[in-house]
GROMACS .gro file of C-alpha atoms in nm:
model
  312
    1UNK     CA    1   6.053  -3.431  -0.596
    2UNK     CA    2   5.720  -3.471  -0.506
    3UNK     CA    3   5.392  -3.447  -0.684
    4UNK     CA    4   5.125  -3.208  -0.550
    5UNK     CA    5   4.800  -3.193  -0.630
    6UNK     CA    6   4.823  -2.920  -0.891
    7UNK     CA    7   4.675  -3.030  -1.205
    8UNK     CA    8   4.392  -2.870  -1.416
    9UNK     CA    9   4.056  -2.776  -1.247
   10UNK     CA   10   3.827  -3.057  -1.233
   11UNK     CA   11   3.521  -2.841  -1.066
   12UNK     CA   12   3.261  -2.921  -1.248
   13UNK     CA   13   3.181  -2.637  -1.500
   14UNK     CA   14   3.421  -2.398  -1.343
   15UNK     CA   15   3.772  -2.487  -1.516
   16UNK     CA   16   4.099  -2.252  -1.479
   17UNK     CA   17   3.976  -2.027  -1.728
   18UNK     CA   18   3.668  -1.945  -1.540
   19UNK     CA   19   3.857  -1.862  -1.226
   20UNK     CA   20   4.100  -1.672  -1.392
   21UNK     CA   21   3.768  -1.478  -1.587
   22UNK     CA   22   3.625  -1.425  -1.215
   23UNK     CA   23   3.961  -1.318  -1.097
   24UNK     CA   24   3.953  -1.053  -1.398
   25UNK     CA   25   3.600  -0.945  -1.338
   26UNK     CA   26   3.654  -0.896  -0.950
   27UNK     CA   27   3.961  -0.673  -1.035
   28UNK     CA   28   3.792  -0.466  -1.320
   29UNK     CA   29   3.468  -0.418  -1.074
   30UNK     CA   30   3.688  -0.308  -0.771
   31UNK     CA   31   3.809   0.000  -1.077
   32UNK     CA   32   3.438   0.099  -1.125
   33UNK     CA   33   3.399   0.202  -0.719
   34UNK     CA   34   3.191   0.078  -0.427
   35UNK     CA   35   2.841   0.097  -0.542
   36UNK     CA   36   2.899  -0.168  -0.809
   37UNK     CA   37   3.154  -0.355  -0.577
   38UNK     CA   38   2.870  -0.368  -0.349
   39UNK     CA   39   2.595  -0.440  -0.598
   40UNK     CA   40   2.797  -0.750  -0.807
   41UNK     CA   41   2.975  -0.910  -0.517
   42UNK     CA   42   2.942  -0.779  -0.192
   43UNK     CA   43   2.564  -0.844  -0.165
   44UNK     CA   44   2.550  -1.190  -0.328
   45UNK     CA   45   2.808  -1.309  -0.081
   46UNK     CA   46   2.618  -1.147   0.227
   47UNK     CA   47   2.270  -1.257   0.104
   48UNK     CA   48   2.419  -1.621   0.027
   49UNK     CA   49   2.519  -1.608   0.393
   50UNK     CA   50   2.875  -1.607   0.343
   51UNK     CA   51   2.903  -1.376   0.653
   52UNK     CA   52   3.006  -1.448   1.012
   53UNK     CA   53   2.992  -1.296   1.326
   54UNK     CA   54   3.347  -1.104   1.445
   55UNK     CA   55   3.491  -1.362   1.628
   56UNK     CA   56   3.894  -1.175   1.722
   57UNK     CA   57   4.024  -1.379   1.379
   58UNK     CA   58   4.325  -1.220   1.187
   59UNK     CA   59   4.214  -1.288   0.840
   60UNK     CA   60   4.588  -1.195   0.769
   61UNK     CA   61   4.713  -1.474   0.985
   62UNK     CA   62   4.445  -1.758   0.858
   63UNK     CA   63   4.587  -1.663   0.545
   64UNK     CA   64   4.973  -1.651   0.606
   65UNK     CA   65   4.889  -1.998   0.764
   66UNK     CA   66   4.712  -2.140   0.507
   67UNK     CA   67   4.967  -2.064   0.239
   68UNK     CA   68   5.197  -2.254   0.448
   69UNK     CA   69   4.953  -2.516   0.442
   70UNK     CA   70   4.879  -2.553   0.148
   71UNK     CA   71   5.251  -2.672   0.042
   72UNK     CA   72   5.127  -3.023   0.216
   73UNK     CA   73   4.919  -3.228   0.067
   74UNK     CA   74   4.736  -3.399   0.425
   75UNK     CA   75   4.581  -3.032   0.439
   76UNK     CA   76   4.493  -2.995   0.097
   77UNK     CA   77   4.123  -3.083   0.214
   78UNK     CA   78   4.098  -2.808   0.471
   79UNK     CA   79   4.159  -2.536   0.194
   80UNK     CA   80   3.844  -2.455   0.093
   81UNK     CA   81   3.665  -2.425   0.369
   82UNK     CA   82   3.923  -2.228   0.540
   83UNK     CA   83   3.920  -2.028   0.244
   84UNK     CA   84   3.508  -1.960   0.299
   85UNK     CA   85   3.596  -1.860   0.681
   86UNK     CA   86   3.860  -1.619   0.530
   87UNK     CA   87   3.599  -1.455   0.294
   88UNK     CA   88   3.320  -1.493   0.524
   89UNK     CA   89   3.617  -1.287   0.822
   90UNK     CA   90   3.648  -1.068   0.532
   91UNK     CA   91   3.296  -0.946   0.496
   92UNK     CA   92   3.293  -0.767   0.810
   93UNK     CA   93   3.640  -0.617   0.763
   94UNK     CA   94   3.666  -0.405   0.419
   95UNK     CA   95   3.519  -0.400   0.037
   96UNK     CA   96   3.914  -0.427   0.004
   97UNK     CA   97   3.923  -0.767   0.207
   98UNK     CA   98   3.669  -0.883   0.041
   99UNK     CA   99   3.796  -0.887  -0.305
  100UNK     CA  100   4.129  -0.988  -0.212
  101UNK     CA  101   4.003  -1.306  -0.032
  102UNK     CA  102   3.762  -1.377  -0.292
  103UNK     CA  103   4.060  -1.372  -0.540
  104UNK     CA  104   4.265  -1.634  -0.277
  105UNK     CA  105   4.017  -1.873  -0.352
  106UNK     CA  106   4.007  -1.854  -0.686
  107UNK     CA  107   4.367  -1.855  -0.710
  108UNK     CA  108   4.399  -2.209  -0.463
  109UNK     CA  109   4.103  -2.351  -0.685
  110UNK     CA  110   4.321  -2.281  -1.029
  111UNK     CA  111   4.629  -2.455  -0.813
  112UNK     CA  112   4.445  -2.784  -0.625
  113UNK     CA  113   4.172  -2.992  -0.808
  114UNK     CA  114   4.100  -3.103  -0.410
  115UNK     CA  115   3.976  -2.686  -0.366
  116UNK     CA  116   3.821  -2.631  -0.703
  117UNK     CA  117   3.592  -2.966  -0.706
  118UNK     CA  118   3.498  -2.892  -0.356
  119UNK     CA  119   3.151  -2.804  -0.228
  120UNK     CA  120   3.293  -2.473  -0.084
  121UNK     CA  121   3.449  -2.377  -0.420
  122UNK     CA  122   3.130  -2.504  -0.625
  123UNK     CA  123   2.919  -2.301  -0.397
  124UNK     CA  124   3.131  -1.963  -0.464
  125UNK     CA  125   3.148  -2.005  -0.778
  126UNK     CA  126   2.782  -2.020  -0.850
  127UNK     CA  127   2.758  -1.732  -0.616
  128UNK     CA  128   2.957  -1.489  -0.773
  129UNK     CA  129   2.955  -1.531  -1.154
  130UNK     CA  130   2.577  -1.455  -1.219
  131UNK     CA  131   2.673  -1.141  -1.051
  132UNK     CA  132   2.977  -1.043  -1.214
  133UNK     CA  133   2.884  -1.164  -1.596
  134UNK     CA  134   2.561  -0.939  -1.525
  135UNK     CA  135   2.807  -0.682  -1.437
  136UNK     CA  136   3.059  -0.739  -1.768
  137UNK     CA  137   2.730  -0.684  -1.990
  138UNK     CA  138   2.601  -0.370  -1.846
  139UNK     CA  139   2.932  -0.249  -1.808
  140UNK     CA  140   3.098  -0.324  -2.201
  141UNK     CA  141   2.881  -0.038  -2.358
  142UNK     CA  142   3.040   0.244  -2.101
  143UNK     CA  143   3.358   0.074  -2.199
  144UNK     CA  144   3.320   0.122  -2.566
  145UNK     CA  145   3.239   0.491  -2.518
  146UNK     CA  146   3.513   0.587  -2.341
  147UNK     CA  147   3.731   0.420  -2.530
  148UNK     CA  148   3.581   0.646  -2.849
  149UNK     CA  149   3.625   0.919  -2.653
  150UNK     CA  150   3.971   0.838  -2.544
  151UNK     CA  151   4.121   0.799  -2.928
  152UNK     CA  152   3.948   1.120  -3.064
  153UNK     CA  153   4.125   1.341  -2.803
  154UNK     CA  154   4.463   1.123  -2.835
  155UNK     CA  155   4.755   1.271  -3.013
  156UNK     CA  156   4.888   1.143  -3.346
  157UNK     CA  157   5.227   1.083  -3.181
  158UNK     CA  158   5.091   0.882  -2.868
  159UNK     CA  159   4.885   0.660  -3.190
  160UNK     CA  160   5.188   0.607  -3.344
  161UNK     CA  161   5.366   0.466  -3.058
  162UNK     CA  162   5.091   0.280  -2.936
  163UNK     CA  163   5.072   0.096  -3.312
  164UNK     CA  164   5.391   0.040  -3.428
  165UNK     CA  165   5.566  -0.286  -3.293
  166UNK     CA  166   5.837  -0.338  -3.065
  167UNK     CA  167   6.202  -0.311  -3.271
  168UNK     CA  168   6.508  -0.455  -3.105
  169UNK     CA  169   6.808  -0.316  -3.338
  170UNK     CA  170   7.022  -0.262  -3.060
  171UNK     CA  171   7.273  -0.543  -2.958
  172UNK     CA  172   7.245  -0.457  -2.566
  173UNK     CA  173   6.879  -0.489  -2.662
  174UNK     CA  174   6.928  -0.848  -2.852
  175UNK     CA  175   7.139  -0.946  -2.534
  176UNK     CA  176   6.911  -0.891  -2.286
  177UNK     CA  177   6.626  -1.080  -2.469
  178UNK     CA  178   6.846  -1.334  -2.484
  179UNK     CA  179   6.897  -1.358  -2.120
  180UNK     CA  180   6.488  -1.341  -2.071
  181UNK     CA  181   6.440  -1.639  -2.279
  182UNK     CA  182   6.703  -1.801  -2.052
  183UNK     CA  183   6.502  -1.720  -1.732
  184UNK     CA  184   6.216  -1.837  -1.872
  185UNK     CA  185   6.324  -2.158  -1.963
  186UNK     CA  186   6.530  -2.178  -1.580
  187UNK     CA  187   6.215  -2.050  -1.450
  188UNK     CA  188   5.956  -2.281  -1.543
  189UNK     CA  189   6.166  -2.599  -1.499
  190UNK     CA  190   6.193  -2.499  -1.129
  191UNK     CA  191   5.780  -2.463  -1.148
  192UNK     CA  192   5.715  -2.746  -1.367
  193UNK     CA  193   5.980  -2.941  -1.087
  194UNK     CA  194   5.662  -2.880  -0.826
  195UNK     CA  195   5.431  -2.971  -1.114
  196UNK     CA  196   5.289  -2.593  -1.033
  197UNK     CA  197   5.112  -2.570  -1.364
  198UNK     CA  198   4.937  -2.231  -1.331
  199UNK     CA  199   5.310  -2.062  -1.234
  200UNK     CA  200   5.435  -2.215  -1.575
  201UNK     CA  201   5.122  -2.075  -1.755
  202UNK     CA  202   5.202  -1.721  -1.620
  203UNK     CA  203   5.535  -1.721  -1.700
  204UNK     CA  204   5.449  -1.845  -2.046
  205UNK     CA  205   5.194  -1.580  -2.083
  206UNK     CA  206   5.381  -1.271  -1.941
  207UNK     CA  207   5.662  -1.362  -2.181
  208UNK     CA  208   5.440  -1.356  -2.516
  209UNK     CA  209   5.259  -1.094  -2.447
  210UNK     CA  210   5.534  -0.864  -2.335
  211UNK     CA  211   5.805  -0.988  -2.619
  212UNK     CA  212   5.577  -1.188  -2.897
  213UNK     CA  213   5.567  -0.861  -3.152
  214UNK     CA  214   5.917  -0.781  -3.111
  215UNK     CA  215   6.126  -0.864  -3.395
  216UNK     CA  216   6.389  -1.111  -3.218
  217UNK     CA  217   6.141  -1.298  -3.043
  218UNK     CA  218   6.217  -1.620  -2.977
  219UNK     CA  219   5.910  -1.768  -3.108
  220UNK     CA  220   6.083  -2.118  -3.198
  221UNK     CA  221   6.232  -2.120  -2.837
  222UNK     CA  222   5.882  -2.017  -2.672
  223UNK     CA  223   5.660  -2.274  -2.919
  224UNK     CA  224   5.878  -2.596  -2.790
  225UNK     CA  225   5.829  -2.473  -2.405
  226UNK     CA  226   5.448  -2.495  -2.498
  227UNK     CA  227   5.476  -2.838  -2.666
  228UNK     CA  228   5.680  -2.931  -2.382
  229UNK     CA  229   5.397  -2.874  -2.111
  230UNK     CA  230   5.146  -2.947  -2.362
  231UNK     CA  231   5.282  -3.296  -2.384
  232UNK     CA  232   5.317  -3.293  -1.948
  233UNK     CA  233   4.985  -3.110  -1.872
  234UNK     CA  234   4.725  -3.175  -2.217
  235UNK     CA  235   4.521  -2.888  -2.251
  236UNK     CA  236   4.836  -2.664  -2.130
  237UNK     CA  237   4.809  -2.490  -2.474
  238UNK     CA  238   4.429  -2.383  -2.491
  239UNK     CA  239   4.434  -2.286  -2.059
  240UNK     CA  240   4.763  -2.091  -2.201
  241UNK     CA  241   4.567  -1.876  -2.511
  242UNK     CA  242   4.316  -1.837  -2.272
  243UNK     CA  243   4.521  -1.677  -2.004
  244UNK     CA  244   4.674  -1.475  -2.236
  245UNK     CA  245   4.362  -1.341  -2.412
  246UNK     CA  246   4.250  -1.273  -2.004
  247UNK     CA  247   4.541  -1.052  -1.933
  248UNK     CA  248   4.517  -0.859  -2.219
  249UNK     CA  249   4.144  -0.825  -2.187
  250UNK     CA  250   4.231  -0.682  -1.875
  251UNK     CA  251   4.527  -0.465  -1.933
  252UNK     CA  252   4.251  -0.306  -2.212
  253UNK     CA  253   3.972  -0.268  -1.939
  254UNK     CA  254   4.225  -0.113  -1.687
  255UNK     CA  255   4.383   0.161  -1.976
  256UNK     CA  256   4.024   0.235  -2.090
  257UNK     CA  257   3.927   0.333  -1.774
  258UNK     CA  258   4.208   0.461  -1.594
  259UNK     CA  259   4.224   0.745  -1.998
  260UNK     CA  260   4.611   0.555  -2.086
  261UNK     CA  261   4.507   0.508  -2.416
  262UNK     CA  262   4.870   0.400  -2.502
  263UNK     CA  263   4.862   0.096  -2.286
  264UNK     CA  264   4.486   0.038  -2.428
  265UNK     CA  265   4.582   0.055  -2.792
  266UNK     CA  266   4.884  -0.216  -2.719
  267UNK     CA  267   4.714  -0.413  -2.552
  268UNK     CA  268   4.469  -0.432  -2.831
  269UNK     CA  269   4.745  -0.414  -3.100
  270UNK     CA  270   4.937  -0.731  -2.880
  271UNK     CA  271   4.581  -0.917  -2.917
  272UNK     CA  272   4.564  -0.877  -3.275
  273UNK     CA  273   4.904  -0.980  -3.319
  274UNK     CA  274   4.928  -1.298  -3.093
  275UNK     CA  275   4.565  -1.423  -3.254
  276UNK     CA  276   4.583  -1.333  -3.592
  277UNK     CA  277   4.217  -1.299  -3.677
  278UNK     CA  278   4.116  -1.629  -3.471
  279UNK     CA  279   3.723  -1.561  -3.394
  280UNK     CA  280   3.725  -1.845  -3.139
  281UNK     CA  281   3.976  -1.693  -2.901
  282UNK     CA  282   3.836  -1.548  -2.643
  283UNK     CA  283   3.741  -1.225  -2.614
  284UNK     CA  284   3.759  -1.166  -2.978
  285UNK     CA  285   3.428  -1.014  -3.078
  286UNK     CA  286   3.521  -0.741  -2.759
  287UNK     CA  287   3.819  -0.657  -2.858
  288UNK     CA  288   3.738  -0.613  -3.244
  289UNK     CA  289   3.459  -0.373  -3.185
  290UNK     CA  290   3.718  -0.162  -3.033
  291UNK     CA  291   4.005  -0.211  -3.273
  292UNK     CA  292   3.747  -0.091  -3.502
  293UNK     CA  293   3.658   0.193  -3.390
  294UNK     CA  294   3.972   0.273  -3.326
  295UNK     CA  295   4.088   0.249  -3.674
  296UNK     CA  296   3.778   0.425  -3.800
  297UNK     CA  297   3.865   0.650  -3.590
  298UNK     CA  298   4.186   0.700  -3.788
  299UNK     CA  299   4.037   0.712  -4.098
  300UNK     CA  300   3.749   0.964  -4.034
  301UNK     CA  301   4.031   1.205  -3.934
  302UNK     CA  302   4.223   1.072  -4.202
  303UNK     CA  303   4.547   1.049  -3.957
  304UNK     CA  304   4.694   0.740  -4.146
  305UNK     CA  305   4.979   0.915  -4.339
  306UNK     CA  306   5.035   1.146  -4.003
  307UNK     CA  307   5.074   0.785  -3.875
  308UNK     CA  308   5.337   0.665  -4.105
  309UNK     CA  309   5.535   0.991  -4.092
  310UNK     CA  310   5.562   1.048  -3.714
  311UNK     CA  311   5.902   0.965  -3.581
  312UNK     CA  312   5.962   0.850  -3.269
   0.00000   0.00000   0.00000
């Protein structure tokens, strides 16, 4: 099988965690509405002169193609700036186009170090994350708020189910765990196979986060996977805690402001579990403000025995 270029990010100061931070901040800014779209992405692109004139280009097709493209490694040079021309298409075409594009960049610079060490992709990046971390700081404060208001008009029942961890008592639920663990392991064989580190990372990630408070999980099975790539890709395991602690930064960001304050309170009760109380993961200082007000939440109404006797 053939080795592609699809090793950790070499751009310098812009690693796979960054991209996948910008991917997270251009998705959470697209929830917010235009004016901020505008303000934290849409501008700084424009006034950076990533813009073109309409020349007839399908930005649809230039991508289709360069996906196809991208498979071979003799084009792996002629990614990035195709990917500018596709962004630059973009501006003229929709806010909509514009994020998306902006997010197949940053996805093709997590997959090739020949994208993300590229001028093009150096360029972006130093584009768009002033921006967007401007935007994450004036934004977090609105975030905590709502989320306040969110868990004092919640229900004791939808608490309860959003706190208690996963139990798997049932054997049709212990078999098809089983079979998930399986997948995953026949799954990221056939990635690792293409050395396509970032699909083996999502995997990984998807699977922790969705199963890793359960009380079957397979936490011996998942920890030698890790080790495993670890030992193929070093670093594997930090880009990995990071990607997790990204999704579920997002998945809190998305159920704070779309009022599920079910998904929100997993997501933050998934966090807790998975870092146990490690301050140097990312996101950590975010995401304990809000589990603490959340709990004090709890307290002032002094819901914690309601919390303990609701059945589900």
């Amino acid at each position: 099988m053939r080795k592609t270029d699809t090793a950790v990010s070499n751009l310098p100061g812009y690693n796979n965690t960054t991209a996948q931070e910008l991917v997270k901040d251009i998705r959470t800014l697209a929830m917010y509405g235009k004016t901020p779209f505008i303000d934290h992405l849409y501008k700084p692109l424009f006034n950076a002169g990533w813009h073109a004139e309409p020349a007839g280009q399908s930005r649809r097709k230039l991508i289709e193609r360069l996906k196809r493209d991208s498979a071979d490694p003799a084009y792996l040079h002629t990614i990035a700036p195709r990917c500018k021309k596709i962004i630059c298409i973009s501006m003229d075409e929709s806010l909509g186009a514009v994020g998306d594009s902006s997010i197949f960049f940053l996805e093709k610079m997590q997959m090739h170090t020949a994208v993300s060490s590229s001028a093009e992709a150096v360029e972006f990046a130093d584009i768009i994350t002033p921006p967007l971390t401007g935007f994450t700081k004036v934004y977090s404060e609105r975030r905590e708020e709502l989320f306040t208001e969110a868990v004092s008009s919640a229900h004791v029942e939808e608490l309860k189910t959003a706190i208690d961890p996963v139990k798997l008592a049932v054997d049709t639920e212990k078999i098809k765990l089983d079979s998930e663990i399986q997948r995953l392991y026949e799954n990221i064989l056939i990635a690792s196979q293409y050395y396509n580190i970032p699909k083996c990372r999502k995997l990984l990630s998807s699977y922790i986060i969705r199963y890793s408070d359960g009380e079957d999980y397979a936490r011996s099975d998942v920890e030698k996977l890790v080790k495993a790539m670890n030992n193929r890709s070093p670093g594997f395991e930090d880009e990995l805690k990071n990607t997790i602690a990204i999704d579920l930064y997002y998945k809190i960001t998305q159920g704070i402001l779309k009022g599920d304050i079910g998904t929100t309170i997993t997501a933050i009760r998934k966090y807790g579990y998975i870092f146990e109380g490690d301050s140097s993961a990312r996101y950590f200082y975010d995401i304990d403000r809000l589990e603490r007000i959340l709990y004090k939440m709890i307290s002032d109404k002094s819901l914690w025995d309601d919390l303990k006797t609701v059945k589900k």
